Coordinates of C-alpha atoms and ligand atoms in Angstrom, one line a residue:
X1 CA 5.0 21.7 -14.1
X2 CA 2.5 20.0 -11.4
X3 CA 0.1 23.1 -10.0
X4 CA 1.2 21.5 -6.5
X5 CA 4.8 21.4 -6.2
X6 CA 5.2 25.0 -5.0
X7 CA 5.1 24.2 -1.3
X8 CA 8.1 23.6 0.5
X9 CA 8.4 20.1 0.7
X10 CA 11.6 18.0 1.5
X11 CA 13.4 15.8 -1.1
X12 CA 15.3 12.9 -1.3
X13 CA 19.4 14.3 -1.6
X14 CA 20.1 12.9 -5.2
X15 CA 18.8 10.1 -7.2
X16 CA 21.2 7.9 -5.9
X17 CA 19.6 8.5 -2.6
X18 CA 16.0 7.7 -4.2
X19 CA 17.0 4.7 -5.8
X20 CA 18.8 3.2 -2.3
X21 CA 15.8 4.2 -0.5
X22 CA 12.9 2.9 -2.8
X23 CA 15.2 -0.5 -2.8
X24 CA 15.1 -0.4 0.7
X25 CA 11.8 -0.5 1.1
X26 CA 11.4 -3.0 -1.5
X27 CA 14.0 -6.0 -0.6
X28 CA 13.0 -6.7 2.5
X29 CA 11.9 -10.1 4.1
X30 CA 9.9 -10.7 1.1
X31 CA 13.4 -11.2 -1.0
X32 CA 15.0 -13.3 1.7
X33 CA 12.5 -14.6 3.6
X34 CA 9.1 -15.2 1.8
X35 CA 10.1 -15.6 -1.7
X36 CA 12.0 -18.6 -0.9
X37 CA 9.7 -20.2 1.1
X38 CA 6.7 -19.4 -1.4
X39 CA 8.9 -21.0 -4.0
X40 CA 9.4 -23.7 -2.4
X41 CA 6.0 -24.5 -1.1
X42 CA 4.0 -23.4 -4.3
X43 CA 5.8 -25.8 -6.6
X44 CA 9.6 -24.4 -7.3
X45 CA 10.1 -23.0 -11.1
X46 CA 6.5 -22.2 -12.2
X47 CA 6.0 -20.3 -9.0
X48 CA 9.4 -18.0 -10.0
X49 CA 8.8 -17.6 -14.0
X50 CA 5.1 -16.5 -13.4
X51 CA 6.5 -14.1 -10.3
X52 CA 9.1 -12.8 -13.1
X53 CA 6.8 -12.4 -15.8
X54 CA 4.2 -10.5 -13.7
X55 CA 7.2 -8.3 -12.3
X56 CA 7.8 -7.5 -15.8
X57 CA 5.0 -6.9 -17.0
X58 CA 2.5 -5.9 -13.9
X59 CA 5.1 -4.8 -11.4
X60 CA 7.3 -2.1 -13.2
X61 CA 4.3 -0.2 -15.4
X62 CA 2.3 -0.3 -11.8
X63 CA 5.5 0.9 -10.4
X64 CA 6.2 3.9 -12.3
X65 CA 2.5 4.4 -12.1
X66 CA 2.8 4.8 -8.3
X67 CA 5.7 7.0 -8.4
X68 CA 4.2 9.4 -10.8
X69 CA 1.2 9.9 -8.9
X70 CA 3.0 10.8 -5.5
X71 CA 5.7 13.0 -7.3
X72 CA 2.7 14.7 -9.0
X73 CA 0.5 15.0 -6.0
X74 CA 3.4 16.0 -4.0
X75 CA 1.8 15.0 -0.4
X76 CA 0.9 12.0 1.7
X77 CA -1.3 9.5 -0.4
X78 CA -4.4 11.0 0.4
X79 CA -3.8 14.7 -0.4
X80 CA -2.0 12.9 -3.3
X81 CA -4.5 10.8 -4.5
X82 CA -7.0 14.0 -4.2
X83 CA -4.6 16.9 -6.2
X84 CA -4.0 14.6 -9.5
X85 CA -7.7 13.8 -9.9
X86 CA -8.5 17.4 -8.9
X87 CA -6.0 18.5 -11.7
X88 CA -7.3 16.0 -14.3
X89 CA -10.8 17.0 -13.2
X90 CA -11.8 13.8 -11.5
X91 CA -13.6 13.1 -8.5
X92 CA -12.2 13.3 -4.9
X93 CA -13.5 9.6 -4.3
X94 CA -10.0 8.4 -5.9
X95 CA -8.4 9.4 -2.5
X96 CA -10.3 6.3 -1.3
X97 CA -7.1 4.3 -2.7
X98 CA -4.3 6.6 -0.4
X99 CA -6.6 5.6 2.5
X100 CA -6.8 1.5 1.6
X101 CA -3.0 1.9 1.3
X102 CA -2.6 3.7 4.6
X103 CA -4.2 1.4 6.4
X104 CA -3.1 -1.9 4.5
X105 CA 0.4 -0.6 5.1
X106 CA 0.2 -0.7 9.0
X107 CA -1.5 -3.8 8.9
X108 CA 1.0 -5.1 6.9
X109 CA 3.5 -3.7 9.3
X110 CA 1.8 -5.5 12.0
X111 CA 3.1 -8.8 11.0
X112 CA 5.9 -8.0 8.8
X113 CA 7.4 -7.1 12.6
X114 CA 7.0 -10.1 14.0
X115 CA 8.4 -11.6 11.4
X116 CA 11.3 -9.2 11.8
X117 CA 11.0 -9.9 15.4
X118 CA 11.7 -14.0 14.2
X119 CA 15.0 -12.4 12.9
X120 CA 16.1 -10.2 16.2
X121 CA 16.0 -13.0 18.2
X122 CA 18.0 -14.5 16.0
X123 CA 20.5 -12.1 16.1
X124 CA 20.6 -12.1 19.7
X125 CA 21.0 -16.1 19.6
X126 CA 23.9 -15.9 17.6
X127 CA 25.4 -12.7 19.7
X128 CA 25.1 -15.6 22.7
X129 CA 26.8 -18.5 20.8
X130 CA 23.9 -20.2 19.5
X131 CA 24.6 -23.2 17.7
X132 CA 22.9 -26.4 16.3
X133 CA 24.2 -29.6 15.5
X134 CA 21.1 -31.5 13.5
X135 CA 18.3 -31.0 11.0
X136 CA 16.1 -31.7 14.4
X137 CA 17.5 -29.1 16.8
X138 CA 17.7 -26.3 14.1
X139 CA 13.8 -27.0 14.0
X140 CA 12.9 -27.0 17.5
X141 CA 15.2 -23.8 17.9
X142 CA 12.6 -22.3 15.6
X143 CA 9.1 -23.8 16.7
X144 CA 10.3 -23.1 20.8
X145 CA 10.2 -19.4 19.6
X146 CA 7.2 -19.8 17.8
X147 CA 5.1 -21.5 21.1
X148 CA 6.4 -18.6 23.3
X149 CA 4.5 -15.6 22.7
X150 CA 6.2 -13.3 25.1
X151 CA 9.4 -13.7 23.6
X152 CA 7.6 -13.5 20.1
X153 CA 6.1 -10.3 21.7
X154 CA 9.4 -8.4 23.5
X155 CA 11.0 -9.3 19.8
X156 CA 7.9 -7.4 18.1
X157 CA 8.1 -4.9 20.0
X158 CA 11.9 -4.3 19.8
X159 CA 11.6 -4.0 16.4
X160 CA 8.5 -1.7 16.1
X161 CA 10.4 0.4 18.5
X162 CA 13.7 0.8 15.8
X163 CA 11.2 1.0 13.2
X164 CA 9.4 4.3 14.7
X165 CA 12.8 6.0 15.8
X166 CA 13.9 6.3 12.4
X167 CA 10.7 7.6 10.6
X168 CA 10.5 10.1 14.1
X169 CA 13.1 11.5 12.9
X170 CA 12.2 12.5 9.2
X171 CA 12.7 11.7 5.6
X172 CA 16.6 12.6 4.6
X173 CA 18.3 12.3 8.4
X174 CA 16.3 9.3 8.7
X175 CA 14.9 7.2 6.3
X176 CA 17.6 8.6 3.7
X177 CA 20.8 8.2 6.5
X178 CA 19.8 4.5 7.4
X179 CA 19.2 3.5 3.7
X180 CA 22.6 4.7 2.0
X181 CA 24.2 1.9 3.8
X182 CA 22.5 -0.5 4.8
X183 CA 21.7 -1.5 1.1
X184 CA 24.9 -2.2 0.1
X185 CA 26.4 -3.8 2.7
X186 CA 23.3 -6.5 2.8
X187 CA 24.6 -7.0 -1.2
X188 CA 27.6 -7.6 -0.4
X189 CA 26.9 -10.6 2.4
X190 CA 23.8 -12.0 -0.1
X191 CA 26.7 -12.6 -2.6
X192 CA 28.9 -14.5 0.4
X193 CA 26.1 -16.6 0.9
X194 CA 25.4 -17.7 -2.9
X195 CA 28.8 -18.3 -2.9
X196 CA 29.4 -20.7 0.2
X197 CA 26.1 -22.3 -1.0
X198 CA 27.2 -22.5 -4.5
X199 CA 30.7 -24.4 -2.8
X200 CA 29.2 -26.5 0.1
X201 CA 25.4 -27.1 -0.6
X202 CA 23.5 -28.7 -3.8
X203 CA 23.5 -25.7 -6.2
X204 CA 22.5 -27.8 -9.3
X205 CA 19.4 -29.4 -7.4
X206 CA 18.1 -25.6 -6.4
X207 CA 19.1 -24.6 -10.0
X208 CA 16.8 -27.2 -11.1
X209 CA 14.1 -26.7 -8.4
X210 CA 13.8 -23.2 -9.1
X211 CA 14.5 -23.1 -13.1
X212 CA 13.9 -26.1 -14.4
X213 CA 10.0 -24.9 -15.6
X214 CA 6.8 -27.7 -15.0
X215 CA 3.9 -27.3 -16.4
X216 CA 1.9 -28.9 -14.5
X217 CA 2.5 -27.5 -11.4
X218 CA 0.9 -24.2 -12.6
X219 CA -2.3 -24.0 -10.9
X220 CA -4.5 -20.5 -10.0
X221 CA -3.0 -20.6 -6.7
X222 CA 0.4 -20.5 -7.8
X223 CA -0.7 -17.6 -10.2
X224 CA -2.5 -15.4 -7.7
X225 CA 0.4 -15.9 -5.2
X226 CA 3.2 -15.0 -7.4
X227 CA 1.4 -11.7 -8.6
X228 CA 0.8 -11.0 -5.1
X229 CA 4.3 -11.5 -4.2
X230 CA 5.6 -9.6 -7.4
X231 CA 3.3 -7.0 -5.3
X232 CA 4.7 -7.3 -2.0
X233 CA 8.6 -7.8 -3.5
X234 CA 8.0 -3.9 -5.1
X235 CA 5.8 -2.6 -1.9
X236 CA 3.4 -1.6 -4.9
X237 CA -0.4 -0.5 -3.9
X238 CA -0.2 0.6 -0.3
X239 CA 0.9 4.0 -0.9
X240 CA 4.8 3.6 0.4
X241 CA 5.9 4.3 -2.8
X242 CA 3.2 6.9 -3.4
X243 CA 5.0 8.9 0.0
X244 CA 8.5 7.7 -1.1
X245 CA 7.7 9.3 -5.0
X246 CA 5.9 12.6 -3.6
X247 CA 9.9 13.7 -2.2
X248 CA 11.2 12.7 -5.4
X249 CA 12.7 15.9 -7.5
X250 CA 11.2 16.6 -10.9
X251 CA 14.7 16.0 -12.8
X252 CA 15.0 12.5 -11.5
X253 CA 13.9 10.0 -14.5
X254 CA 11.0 8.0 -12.9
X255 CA 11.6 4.8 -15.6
X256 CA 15.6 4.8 -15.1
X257 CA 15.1 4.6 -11.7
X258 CA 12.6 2.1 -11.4
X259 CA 14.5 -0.5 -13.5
X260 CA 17.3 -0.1 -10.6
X261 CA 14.9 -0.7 -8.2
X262 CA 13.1 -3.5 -9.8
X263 CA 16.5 -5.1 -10.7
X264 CA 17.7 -4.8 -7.4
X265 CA 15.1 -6.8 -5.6
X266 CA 14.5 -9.8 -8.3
X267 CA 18.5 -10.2 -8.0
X268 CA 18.7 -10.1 -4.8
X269 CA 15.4 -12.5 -4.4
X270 CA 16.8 -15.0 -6.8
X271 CA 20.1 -15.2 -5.1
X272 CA 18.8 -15.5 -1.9
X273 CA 16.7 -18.1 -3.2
X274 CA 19.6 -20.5 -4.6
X275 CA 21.6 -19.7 -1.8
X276 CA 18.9 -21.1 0.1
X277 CA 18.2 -24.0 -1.6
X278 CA 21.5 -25.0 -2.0
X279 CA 21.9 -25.2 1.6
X280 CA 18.1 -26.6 2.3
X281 CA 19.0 -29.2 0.0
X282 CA 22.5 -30.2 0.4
X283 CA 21.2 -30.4 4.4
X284 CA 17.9 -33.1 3.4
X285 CA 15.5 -30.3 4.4
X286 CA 12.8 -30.1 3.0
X287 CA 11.6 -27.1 0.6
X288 CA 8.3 -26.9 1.7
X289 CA 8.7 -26.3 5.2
X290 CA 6.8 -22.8 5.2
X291 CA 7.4 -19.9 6.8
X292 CA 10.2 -20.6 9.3
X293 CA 12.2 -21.9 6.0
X294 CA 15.1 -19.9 6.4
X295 CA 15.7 -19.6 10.3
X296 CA 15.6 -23.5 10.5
X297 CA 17.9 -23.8 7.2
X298 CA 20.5 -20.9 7.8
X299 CA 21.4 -21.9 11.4
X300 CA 22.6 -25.3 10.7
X301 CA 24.6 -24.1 7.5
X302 CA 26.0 -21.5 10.0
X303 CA 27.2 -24.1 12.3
X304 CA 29.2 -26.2 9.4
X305 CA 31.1 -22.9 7.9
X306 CA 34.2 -21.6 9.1
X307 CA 33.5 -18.8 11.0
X308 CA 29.8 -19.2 11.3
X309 CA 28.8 -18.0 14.1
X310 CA 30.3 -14.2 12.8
X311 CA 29.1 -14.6 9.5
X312 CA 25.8 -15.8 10.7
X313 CA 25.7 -13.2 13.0
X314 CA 26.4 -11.0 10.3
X315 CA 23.9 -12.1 8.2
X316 CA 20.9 -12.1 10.4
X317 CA 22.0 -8.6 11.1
X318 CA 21.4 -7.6 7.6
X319 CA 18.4 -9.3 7.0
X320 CA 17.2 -7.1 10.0
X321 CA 18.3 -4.1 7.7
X322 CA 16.4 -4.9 5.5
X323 CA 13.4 -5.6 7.2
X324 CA 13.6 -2.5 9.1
X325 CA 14.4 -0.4 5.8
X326 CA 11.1 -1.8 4.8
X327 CA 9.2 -1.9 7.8
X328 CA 10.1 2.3 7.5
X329 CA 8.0 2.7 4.3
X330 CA 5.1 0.6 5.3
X331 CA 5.0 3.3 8.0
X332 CA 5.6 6.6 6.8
X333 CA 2.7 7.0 4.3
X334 CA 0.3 7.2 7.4
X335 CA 2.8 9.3 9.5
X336 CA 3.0 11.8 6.6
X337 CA -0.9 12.0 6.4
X338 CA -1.0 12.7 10.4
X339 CA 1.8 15.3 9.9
X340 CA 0.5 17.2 6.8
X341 CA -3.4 16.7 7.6
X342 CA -3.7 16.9 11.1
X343 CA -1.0 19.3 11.3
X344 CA 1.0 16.8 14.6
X345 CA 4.4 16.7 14.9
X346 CA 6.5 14.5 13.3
X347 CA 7.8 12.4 16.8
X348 CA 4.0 11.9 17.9
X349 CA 3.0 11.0 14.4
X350 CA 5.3 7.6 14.3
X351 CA 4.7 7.0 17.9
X352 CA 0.9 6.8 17.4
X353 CA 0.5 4.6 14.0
X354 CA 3.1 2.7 15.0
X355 CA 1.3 1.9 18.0
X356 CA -1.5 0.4 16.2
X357 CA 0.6 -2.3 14.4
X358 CA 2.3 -2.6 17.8
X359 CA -1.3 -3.9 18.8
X360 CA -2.3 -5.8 16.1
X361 CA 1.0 -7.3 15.7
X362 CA 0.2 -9.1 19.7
X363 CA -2.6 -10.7 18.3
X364 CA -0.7 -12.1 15.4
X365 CA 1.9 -13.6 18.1
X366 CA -1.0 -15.0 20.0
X367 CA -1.4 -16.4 17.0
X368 CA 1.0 -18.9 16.4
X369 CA 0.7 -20.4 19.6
X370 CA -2.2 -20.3 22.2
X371 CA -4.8 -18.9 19.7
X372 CA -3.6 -21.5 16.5
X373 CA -6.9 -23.6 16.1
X374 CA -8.8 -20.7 16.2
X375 CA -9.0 -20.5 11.9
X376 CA -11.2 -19.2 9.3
X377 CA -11.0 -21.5 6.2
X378 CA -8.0 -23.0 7.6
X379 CA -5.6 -20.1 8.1
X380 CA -4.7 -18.6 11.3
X381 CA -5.2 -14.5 12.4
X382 CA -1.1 -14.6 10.7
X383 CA -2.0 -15.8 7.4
X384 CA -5.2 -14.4 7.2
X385 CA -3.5 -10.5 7.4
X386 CA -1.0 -12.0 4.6
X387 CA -3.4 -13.5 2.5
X388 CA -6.0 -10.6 2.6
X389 CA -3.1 -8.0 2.1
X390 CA -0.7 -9.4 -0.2
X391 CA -2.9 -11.2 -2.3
X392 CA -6.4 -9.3 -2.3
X393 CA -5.5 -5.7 -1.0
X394 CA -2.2 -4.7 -3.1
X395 CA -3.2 -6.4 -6.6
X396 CA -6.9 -4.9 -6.4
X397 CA -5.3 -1.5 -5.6
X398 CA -2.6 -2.1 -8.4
X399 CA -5.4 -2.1 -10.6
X400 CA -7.3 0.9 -9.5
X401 CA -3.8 2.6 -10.1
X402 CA -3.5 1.5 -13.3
X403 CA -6.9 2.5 -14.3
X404 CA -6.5 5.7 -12.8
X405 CA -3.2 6.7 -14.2
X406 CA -3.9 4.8 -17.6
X407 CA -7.7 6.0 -18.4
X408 CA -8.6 8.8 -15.8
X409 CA -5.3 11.3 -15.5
X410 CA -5.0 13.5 -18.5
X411 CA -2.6 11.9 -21.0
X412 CA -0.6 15.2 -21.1
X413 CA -0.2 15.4 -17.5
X414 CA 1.3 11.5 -17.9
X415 CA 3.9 12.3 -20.3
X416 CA 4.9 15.1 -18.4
X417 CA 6.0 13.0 -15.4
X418 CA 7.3 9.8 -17.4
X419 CA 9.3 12.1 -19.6
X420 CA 10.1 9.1 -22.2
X421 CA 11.0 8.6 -25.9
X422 CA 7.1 8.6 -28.1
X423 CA 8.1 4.6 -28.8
X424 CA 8.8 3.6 -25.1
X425 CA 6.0 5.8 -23.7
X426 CA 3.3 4.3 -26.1
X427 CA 4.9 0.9 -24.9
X428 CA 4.4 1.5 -21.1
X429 CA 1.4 3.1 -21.6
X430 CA -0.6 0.8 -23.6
X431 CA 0.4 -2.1 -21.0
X432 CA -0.9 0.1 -18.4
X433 CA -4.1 0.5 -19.7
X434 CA -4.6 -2.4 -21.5
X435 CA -2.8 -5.5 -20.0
X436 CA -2.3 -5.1 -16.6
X437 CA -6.2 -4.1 -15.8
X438 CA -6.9 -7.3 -17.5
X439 CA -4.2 -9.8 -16.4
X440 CA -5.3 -8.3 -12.8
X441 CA -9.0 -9.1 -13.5
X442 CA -8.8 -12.6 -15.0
X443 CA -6.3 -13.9 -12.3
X444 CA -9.3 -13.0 -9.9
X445 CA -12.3 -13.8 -11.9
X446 CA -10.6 -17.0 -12.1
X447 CA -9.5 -17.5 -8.7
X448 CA -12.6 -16.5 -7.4
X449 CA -14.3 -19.7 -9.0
X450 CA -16.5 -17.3 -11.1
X451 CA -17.9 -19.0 -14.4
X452 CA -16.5 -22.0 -12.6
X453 CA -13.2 -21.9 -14.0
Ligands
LIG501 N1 8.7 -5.0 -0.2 C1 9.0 -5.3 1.1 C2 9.6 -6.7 1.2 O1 9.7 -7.3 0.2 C3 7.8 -5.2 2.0 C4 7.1 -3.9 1.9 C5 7.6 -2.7 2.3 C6 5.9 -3.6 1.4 N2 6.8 -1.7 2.0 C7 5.7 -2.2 1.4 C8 4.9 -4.4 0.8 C9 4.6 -1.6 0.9 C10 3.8 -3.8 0.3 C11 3.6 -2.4 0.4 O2 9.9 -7.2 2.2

């Protein structure tokens, strides 16, 4: 038993209700939305077998490494962070990596809300009778959004808004309520969608686009983007699942459940992504049209089905559940530092932190429109926050995680939390200390042109 886990502290209801939440927060936009248009802008298959092979390998020992540490520390990352290197007699400078998640989080959340904002006025287009007849208006429906940035900004906010009511009002009435069906239902309408694409659109040319492995496409971008996306697909490194695991109870098997989580989001990314394709191709659209992929694909699909404009309807709906489900973890691991360190109610604690990706997230909608030549190395103030997040910030503090948890917690205190069989222990811990530092480390040394690689 952790020395910590005496106070009174809430938990999640059942493990069911863990699993549903921790999937929540991991498929999100980056399942439907940004996995699909990764894939098909950083070259199809090679981009998806490397993302599954670091999910596998990288994702789930980082993963369970994450959890372990928040049900252990039992607080907000920071407090966290500070009472499993007290315990294992390390120093307090390892709560530097509950603060780089805090804050990576919110700037995460700062344009992973416009980006949900993308999908509520999408929603509200479809609740209006939006409909579009050719691969030229579903475009233009897009990129008019994109050039206005007030409605970019009402959208934003809208969706900040939703996002801060629901961690407001606490961890099991409701992050917990809003999770145990949300999930499901957004299943249910992914497997719909894979169906009508698999009937109406070019399933064997996205079979082939996404499966059909080429090795020459496999270039250190494509590398470094699919571990950061097998990253941002499992919310690893910016402490969400650090908070998530610190309400987790002690009975609740921390590997069991992170398979189910794990499996949920790769299925649900790779049927989103066929669905996609399938539609994207059987429609002459391109694959590598970026991010506004989906929202100029879907809406044209929409407007040839039977029912469309419900079932589109529908499924923008859930794609917002999703988002938002996420958008909640990306924001409670600061509100729970605020509440348990500066001792603020709950309420006042979302309202605040939320009001800094509120902020941050204006500037990003400024900048897809009147601020879009102002670039550093050619990306604009949006893909600069993605780039230096998802690819620089969560793998680098995936690493610091698995060298903490894999060579500076006491091994005893390890197996006490991943309560596992000696064989698959030894297994999950050996890539943990051995592989995934160094798979981490070469992708960068490499990427960062050192040795001139
Ligand atoms: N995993 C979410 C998605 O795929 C995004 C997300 C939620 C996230 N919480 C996170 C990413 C924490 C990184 C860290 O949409």
């Amino acid at each position: 038993m952790s020395a910590f886990s005496s106070s009174p502290r809430s938990s999640w209801s059942n493990r069911w209700a863990y699993i549903m939440v921790t999937v929540g927060s991991s498929v999100g936009l980056g399942n439907i939305w940004r996995f699909p248009y990764m894939t098909g802008s950083q070259g199809g298959s090679a981009f998806v077998l490397v993302y599954l092979v670091c999910v596998l390998l990288v994702g789930i020992p980082v993963l369970m490494a994450e959890t372990l540490i928040g049900r252990r520390g039992r607080g907000n990352p920071v407090s966290s962070m500070l009472n499993v290197s007290e315990e294992s007699g390390r120093s307090p400078w390892w709560a530097a990596l509950g603060w780089t998640g805090m804050i990576g989080a919110l700037l995460i959340l700062s344009y992973y809300s416009v980006v949900s904002g993308w999908i509520v006025n999408y929603v509200w287009k479809f609740l209006t009778g939006f409909t579009v007849l050719s691969v030229g208006e579903a475009k233009s429906g897009f990129e008019d959004l994109l050039a206005d940035p007030l409605s970019l900004a009402f959208c934003h906010s809208v969706f900040v808004a939703l996002t801060i009511a629901v961690v407001a009002r606490g961890v099991v009435s409701g992050i917990e309520r809003a999770n145990r069906v949300l999930m499901p239902a957004l299943f249910l309408i992914l497997i719909l969608l894979a169906v009508w694409g698999g009937v109406t659109g070019d399933i064997a040319g996205a079979a082939h686009f996404m499966f059909d492995f080429s090795p020459e496409k496999l270039t250190g971008d494509v590398i470094l983007s699919a571990l950061g996306h097998a990253f941002f697909s499992l919310s690893l490194g910016m402490g969400a699942i650090m908070a998530y695991g610190s309400y987790l109870r002690r009975e609740t098997s921390i590997f069991t459940t992170s398979l189910w989580v794990v499996a949920a989001g790769v299925l649900v990314g790779l049927f989103a992504g066929l669905a996609i394709f399938a539609l994207t191709f059987g429609f002459g659209i391109q694959p590598t049209e970026g991010a506004g992929l989906i929202l100029k694909t879907l809406p044209l699909t929409f407007a040839h089905m039977p029912g469309g404009r419900i079932f589109g309807l529908f499924f923008f709906l859930l794609v917002l559940f999703a988002a938002w489900t996420s958008a909640i973890s990306l924001l409670e691991p600061f509100v729970s530092w605020l509440t348990e360190r500066m001792g603020w109610r709950r309420p006042l604690s979302a309202w605040v932190s939320g009001a800094f990706s509120w902020a941050v997230g204006l500037l990003v909608c400024l900048s897809f429109n009147r601020w879009e030549n102002a670039r550093v190395f050619g990306k604009n103030f949006f893909e600069i926050l993605e780039f230096s997040t998802s690819c620089i910030a969560m793998p680098l503090t995936g690493l610091a995680i698995a060298v903490f948890v894999g060579w500076r917690m006491r091994e005893a205190f390890v197996r006490e939390e991943i309560a596992l069989s000696p064989k698959v222990f030894a297994l999950w811990y050996g890539v943990l200390r051995y592989f995934v530092p160094l798979a981490i480390g070469i992708v960068f040394v490499r990427e960062s042109g050192f040795l001139g690689w």
